[in-house]
Coordinates of C-alpha atoms and ligand atoms in Angstrom, one line a residue:
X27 CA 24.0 1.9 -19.9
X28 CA 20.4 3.3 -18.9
X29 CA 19.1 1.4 -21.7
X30 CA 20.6 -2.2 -21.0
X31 CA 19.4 -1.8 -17.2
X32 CA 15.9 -1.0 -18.0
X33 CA 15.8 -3.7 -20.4
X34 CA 17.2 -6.0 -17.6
X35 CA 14.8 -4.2 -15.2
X36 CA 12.0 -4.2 -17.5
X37 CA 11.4 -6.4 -20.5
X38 CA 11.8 -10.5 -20.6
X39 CA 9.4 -10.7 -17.2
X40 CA 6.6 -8.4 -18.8
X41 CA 6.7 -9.6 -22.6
X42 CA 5.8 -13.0 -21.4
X43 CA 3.2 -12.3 -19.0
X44 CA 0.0 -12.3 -18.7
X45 CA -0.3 -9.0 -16.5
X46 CA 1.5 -5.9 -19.0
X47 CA -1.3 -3.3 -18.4
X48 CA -2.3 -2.1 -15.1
X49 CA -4.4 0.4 -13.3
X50 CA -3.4 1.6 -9.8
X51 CA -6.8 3.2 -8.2
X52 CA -5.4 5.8 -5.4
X53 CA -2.4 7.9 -5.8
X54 CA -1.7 8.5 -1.8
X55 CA 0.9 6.4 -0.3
X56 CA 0.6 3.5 -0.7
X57 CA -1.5 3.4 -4.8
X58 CA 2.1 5.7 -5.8
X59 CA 4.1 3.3 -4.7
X60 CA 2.8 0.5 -6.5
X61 CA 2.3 1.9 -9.5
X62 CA 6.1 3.1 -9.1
X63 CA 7.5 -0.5 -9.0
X64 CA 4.8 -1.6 -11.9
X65 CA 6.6 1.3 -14.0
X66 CA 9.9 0.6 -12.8
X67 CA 9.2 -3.1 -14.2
X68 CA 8.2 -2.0 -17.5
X69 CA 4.4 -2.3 -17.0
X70 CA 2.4 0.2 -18.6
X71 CA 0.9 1.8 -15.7
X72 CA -2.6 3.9 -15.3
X73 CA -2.8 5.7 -12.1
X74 CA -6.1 6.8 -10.9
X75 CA -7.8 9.2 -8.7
X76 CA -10.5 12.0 -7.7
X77 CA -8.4 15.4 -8.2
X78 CA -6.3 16.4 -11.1
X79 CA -4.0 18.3 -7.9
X80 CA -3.8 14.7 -6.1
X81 CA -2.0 13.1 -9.4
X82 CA 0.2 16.3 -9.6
X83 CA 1.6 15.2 -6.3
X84 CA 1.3 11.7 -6.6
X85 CA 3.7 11.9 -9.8
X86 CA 6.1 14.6 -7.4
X87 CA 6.3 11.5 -4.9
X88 CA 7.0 8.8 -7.4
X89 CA 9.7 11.3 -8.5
X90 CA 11.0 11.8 -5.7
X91 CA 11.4 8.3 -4.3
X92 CA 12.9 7.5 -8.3
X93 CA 15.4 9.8 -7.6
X94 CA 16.8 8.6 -4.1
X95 CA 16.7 5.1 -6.1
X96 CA 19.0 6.0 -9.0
X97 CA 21.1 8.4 -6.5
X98 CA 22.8 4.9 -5.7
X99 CA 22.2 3.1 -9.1
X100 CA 23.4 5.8 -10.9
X101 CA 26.3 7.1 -8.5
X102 CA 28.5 8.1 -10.8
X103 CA 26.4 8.6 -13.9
X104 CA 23.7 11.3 -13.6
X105 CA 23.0 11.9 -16.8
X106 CA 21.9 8.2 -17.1
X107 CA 20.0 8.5 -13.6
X108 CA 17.7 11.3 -14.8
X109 CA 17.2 9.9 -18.2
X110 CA 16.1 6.3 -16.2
X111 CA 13.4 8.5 -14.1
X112 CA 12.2 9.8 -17.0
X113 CA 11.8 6.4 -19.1
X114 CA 9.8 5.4 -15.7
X115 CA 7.8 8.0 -15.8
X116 CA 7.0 7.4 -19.7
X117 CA 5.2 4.0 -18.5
X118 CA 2.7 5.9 -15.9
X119 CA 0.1 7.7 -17.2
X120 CA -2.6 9.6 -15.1
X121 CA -6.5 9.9 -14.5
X122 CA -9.4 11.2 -12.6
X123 CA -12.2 8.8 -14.6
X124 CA -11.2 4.9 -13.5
X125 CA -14.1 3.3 -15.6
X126 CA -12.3 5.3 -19.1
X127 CA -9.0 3.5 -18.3
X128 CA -9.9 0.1 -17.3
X129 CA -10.8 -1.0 -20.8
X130 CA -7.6 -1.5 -21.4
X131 CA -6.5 -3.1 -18.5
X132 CA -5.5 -6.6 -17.2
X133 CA -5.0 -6.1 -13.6
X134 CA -6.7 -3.0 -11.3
X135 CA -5.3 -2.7 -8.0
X136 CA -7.3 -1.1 -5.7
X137 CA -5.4 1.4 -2.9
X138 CA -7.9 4.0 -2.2
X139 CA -9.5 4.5 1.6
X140 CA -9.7 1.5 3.9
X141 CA -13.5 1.8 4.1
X142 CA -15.4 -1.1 3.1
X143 CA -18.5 0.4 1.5
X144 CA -16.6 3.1 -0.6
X145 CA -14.1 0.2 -2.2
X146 CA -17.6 -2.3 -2.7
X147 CA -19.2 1.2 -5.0
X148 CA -15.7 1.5 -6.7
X149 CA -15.4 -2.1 -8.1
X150 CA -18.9 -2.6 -8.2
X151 CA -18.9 0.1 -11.3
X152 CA -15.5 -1.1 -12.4
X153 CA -17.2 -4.6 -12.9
X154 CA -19.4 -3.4 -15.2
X155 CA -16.8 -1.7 -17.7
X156 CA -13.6 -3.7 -17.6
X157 CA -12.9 -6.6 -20.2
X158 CA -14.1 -10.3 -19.0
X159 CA -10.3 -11.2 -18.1
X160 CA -9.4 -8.1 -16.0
X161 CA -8.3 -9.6 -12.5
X162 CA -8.7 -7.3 -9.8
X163 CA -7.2 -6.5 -6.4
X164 CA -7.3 -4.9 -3.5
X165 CA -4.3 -3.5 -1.2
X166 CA -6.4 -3.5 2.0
X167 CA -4.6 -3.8 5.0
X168 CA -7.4 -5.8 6.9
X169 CA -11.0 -5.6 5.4
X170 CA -12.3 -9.5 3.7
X171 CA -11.4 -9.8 0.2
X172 CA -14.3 -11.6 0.1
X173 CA -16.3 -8.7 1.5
X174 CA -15.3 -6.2 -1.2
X175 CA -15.3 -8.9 -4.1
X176 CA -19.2 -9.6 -3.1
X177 CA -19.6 -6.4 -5.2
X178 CA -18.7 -7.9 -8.6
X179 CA -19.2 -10.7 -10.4
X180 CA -16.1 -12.0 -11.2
X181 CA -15.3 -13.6 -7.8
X182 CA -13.1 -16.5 -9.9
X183 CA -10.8 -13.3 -11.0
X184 CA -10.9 -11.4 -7.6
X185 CA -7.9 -11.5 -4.6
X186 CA -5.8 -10.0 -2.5
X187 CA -2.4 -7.8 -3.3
X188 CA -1.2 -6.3 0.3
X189 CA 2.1 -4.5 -0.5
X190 CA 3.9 -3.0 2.6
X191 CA 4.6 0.7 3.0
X192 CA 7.2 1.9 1.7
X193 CA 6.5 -0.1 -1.7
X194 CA 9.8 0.5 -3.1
X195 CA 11.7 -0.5 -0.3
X196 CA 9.7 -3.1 1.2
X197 CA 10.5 -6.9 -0.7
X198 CA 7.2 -8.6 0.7
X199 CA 3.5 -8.9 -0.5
X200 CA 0.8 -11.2 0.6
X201 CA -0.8 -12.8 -2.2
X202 CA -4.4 -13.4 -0.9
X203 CA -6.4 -16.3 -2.2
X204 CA -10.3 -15.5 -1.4
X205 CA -13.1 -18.3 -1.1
X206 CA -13.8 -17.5 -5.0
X207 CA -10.2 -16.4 -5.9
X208 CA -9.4 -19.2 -8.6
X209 CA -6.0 -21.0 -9.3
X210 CA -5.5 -19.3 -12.2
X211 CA -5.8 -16.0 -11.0
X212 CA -3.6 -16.3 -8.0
X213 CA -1.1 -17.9 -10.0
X214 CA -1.6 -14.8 -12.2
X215 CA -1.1 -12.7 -9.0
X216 CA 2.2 -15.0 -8.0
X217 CA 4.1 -14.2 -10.9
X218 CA 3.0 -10.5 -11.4
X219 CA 4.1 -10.1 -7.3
X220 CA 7.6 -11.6 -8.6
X221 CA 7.7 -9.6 -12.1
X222 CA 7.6 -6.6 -9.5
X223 CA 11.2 -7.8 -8.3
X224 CA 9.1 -8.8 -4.5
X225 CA 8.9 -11.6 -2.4
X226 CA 5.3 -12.8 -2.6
X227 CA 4.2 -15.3 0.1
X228 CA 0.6 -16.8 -0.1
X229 CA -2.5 -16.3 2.4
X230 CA -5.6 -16.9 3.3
X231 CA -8.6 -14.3 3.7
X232 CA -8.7 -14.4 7.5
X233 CA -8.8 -11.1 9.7
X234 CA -4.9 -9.1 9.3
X235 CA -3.7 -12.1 6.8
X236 CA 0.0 -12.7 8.2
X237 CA 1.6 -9.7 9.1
X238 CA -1.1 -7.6 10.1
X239 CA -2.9 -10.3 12.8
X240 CA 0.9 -9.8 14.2
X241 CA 1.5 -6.3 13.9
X242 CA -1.7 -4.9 14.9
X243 CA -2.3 -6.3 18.3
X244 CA 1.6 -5.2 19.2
X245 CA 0.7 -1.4 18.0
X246 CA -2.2 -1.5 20.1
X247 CA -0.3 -2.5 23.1
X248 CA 2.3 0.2 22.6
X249 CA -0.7 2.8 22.5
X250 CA -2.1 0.8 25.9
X251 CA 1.2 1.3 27.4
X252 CA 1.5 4.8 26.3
X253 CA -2.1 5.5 27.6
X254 CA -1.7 3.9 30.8
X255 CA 2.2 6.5 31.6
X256 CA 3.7 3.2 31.9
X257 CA 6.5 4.5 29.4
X258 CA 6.6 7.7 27.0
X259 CA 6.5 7.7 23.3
X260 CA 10.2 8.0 22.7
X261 CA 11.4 5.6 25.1
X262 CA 8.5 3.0 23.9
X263 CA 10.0 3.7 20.3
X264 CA 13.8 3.6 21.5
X265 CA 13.1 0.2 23.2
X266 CA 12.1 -1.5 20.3
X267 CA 14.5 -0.4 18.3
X268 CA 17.3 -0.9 20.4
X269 CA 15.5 -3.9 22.3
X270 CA 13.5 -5.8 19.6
X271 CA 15.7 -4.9 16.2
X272 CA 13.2 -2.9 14.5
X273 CA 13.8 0.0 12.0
X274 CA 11.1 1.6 13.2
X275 CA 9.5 2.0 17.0
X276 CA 5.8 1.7 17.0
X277 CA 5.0 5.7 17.4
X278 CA 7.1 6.3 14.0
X279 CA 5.5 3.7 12.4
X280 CA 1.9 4.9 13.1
X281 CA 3.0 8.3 11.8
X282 CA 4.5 6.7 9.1
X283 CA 1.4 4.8 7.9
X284 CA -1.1 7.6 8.8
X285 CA -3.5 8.1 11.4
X286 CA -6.9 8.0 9.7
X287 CA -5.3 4.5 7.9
X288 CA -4.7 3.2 11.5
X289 CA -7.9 5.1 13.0
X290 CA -10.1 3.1 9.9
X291 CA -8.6 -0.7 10.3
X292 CA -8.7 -0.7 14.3
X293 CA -12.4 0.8 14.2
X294 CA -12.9 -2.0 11.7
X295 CA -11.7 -4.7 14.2
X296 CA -13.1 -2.9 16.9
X297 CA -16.9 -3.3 15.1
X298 CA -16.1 -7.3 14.4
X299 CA -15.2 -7.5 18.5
X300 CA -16.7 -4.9 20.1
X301 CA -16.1 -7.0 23.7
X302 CA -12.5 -7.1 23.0
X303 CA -10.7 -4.4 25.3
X304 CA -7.8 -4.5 23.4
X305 CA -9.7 -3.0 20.5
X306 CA -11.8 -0.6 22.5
X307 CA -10.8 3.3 20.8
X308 CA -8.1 5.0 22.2
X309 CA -8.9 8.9 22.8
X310 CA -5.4 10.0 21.9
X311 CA -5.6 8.6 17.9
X312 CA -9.1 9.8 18.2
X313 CA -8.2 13.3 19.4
X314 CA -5.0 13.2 16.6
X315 CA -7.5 12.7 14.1
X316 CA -9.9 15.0 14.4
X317 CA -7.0 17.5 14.8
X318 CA -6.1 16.4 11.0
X319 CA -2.8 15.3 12.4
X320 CA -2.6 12.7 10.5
X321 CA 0.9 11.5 10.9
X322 CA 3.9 11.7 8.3
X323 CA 2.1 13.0 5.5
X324 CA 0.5 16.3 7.1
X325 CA 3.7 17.0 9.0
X326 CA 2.3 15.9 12.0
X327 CA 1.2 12.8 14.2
X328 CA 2.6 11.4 17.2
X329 CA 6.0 13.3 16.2
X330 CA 6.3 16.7 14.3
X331 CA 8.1 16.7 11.4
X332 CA 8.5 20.6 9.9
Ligands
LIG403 C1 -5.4 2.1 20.2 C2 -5.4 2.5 18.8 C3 -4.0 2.3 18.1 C4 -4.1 2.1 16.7 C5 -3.3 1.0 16.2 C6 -3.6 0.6 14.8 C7 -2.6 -0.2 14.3 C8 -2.6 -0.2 12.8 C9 -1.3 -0.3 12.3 C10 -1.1 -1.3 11.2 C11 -0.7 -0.7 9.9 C12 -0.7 -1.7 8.8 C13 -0.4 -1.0 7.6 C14 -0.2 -1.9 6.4 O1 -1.3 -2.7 6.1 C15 1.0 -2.8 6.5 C16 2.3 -2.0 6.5 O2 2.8 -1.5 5.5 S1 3.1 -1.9 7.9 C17 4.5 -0.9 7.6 C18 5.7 -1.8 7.2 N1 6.8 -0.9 7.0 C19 7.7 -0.8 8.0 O3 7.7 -1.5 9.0 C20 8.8 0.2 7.7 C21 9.9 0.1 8.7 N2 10.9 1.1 8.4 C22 11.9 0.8 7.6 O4 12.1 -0.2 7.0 C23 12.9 2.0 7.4 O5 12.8 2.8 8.4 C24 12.7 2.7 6.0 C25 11.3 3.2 5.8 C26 13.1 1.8 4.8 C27 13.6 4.0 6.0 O6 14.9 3.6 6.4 P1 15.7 4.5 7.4 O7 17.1 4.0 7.5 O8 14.9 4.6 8.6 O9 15.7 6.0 6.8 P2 16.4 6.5 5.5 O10 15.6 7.7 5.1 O11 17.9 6.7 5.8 O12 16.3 5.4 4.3 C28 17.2 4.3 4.2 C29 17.4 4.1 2.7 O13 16.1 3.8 2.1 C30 15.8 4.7 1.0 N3 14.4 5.0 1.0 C31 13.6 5.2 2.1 N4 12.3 5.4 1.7 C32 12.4 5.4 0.3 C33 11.4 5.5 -0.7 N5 10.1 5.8 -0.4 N6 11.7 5.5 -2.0 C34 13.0 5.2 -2.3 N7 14.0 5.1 -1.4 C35 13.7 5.1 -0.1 C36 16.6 5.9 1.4 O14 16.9 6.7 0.2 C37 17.9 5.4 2.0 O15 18.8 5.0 1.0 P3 20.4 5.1 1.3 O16 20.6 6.6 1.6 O17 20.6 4.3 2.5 O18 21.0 4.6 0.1
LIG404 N1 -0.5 3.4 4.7 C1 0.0 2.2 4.8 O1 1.1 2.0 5.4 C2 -0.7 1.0 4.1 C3 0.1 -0.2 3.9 C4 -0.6 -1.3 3.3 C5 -1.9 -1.2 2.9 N2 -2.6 0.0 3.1 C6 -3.9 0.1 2.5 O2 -3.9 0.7 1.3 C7 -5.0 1.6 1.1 C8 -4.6 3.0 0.8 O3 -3.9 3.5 1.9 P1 -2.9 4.8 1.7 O4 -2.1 4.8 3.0 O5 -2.3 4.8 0.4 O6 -4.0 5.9 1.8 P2 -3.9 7.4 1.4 O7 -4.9 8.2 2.2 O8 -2.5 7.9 1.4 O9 -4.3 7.4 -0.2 C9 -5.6 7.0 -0.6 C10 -5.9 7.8 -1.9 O10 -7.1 7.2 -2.5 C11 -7.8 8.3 -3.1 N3 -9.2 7.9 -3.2 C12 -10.1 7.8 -2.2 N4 -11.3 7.4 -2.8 C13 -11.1 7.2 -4.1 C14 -11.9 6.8 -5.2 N5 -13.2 6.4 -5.0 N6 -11.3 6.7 -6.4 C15 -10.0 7.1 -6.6 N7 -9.2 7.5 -5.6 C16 -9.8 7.6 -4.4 C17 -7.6 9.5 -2.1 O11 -7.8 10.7 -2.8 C18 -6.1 9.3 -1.7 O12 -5.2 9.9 -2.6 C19 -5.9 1.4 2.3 O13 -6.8 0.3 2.0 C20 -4.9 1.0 3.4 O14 -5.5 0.2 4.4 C21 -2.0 1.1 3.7

């Protein structure tokens, strides 16, 4: 029944653990999506951010997704599907005021713009309201955790949480141990990565962690290559799906991530090695950018979508 899979789903992981309560700070891609496997895993879930109008859609996502999930789990029992998307939706909660919510909290998760100054000002006021034991984390793609933990002053309870997009399909997440990050607390952020039904592996606070000081430089040679008419988009994308194995060519997945999230962490490496040519801005993202064609999410990018 619905019941005895959430329970399996949900319960003997979270009764016994030290994260239950958690607050998700961004509702765009990638803050719905965690707090979508939190709920799913029978945390109690508080997801945060500026506009009452962003949370409406944020919770139309999470639907959304929940309801191509149970379209298999629940094949041929609807009934139980739609009452399993609503007992999700029972653990999420919303809000437009973070520092309210946090009181109650034992993990925030921070997935709001990759900008380092904006997510210094969020925890640095977060710091100041949340209980002594509240870890938190950010889901930056590249930024130092060490950078944005500078701004509090619980460095022994601060790490690193990178989920992959999208975050219910996608098993892995880097567990990031900062200079300051403390045993406790990443073993804290171990078990909560595999509460969340993921494959957690563990690393350090250096520039793209694992995947991204991979991925990165082999986006930004597909844009080079692009740039330089030494292939078009499509056949770039065809080649390494058909050549290399991967779901998605490197055109989609830009799209798929978003623009101004790919436009903020190359600028980012771009400022740390400004002599590096490889990170030197490209005029076609720029250009995309400006135009608000952002990728996936505004119906355009590289690709159209409508
Ligand atoms: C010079 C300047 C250049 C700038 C360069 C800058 C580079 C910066 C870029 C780095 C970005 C890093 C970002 C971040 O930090 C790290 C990341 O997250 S990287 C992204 C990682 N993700 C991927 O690589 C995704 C690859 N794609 C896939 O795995 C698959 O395509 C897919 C997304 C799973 C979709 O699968 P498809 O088969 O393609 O499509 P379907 O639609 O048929 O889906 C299959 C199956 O999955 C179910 N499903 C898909 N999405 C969801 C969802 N959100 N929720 C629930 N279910 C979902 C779908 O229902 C299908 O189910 P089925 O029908 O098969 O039962
Ligand atoms: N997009 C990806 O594929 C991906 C993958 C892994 C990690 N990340 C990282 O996750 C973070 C979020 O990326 P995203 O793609 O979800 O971005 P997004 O633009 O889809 O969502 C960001 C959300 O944060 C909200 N926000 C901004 N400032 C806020 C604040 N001060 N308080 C509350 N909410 C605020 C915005 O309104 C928006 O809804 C970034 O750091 C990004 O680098 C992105």
């Amino acid at each position: 029944t619905v019941s005895s899979i959430t329970r399996t789903l949900c319960s003997s992981a979270v009764r016994n653990a030290a994260i239950k309560h958690v607050t998700v700070i961004g509702g765009g891609l990638m803050g719905s999506g965690i707090a979508q496997v939190a709920a799913v895993t029978g945390h109690s879930v508080v997801l945060v951010d500026t506009s009452e109008d962003i949370l409406k859609n944020s919770a139309k996502n999470i639907q959304g997704s929940l309801k191509r999930v149970v379209k298999k789990k629940f094949a041929d029992k609807p009934e139980a599907g739609e009452e399993f998307v609503q007992k999700v939706m029972n653990n999420i909660s919303t809000s437009t005021d973070a520092a309210s919510v946090v009181q109650k909290t034992d993990l925030v998760v921070e997935a709001i713009v990759e900008n380092l100054k904006v997510k210094q000002a969020l925890f640095s006021t977060l710091d100041k309201v949340a209980p002594a034991h509240t870890i938190f984390v950010s889901n930056t793609s590249s930024l130092p955790i060490a950078d944005i933990a500078s701004s509090t002053a619980r460095l022994d309870r601060f790490g690193g949480l990178h989920f992959f997009n999208p975050v219910p399909m996608m098993k892995l997440v880097e567990v990031i141990k900062a200079a300051g990050t403390s045993q406790q607390t990443f073993d804290a952020l171990l078990d909560f990565t595999k509460a969340l039904g993921k494959h957690p592996v563990s690393c350090k606070d250096t520039p793209g962690f694992i995947v991204n000081r991979l991925l990165v430089p082999y986006m930004l040679e597909a844009v080079r290559l692009y740039e330089r008419g030494h292939g078009s988009k499509e056949d770039i994308d065809v080649a390494m799906k058909l050549g290399a194995g991967y779901p998605m060519g490197p055109f989609e997945l830009l799209d798929y991530v978003g623009l101004d999230t790919s436009k903020f962490i190359i600028d980012g490496w771009y400022e740390k090695e400004p002599e590096n040519p490889l990170f030197a801005p490209s005029p076609l993202l720029n250009k995309l950018v400006a135009e608000g064609k952002l990728g996936k999410k505004t119906g355009e990018g590289f690709y159209k979508y409508k």
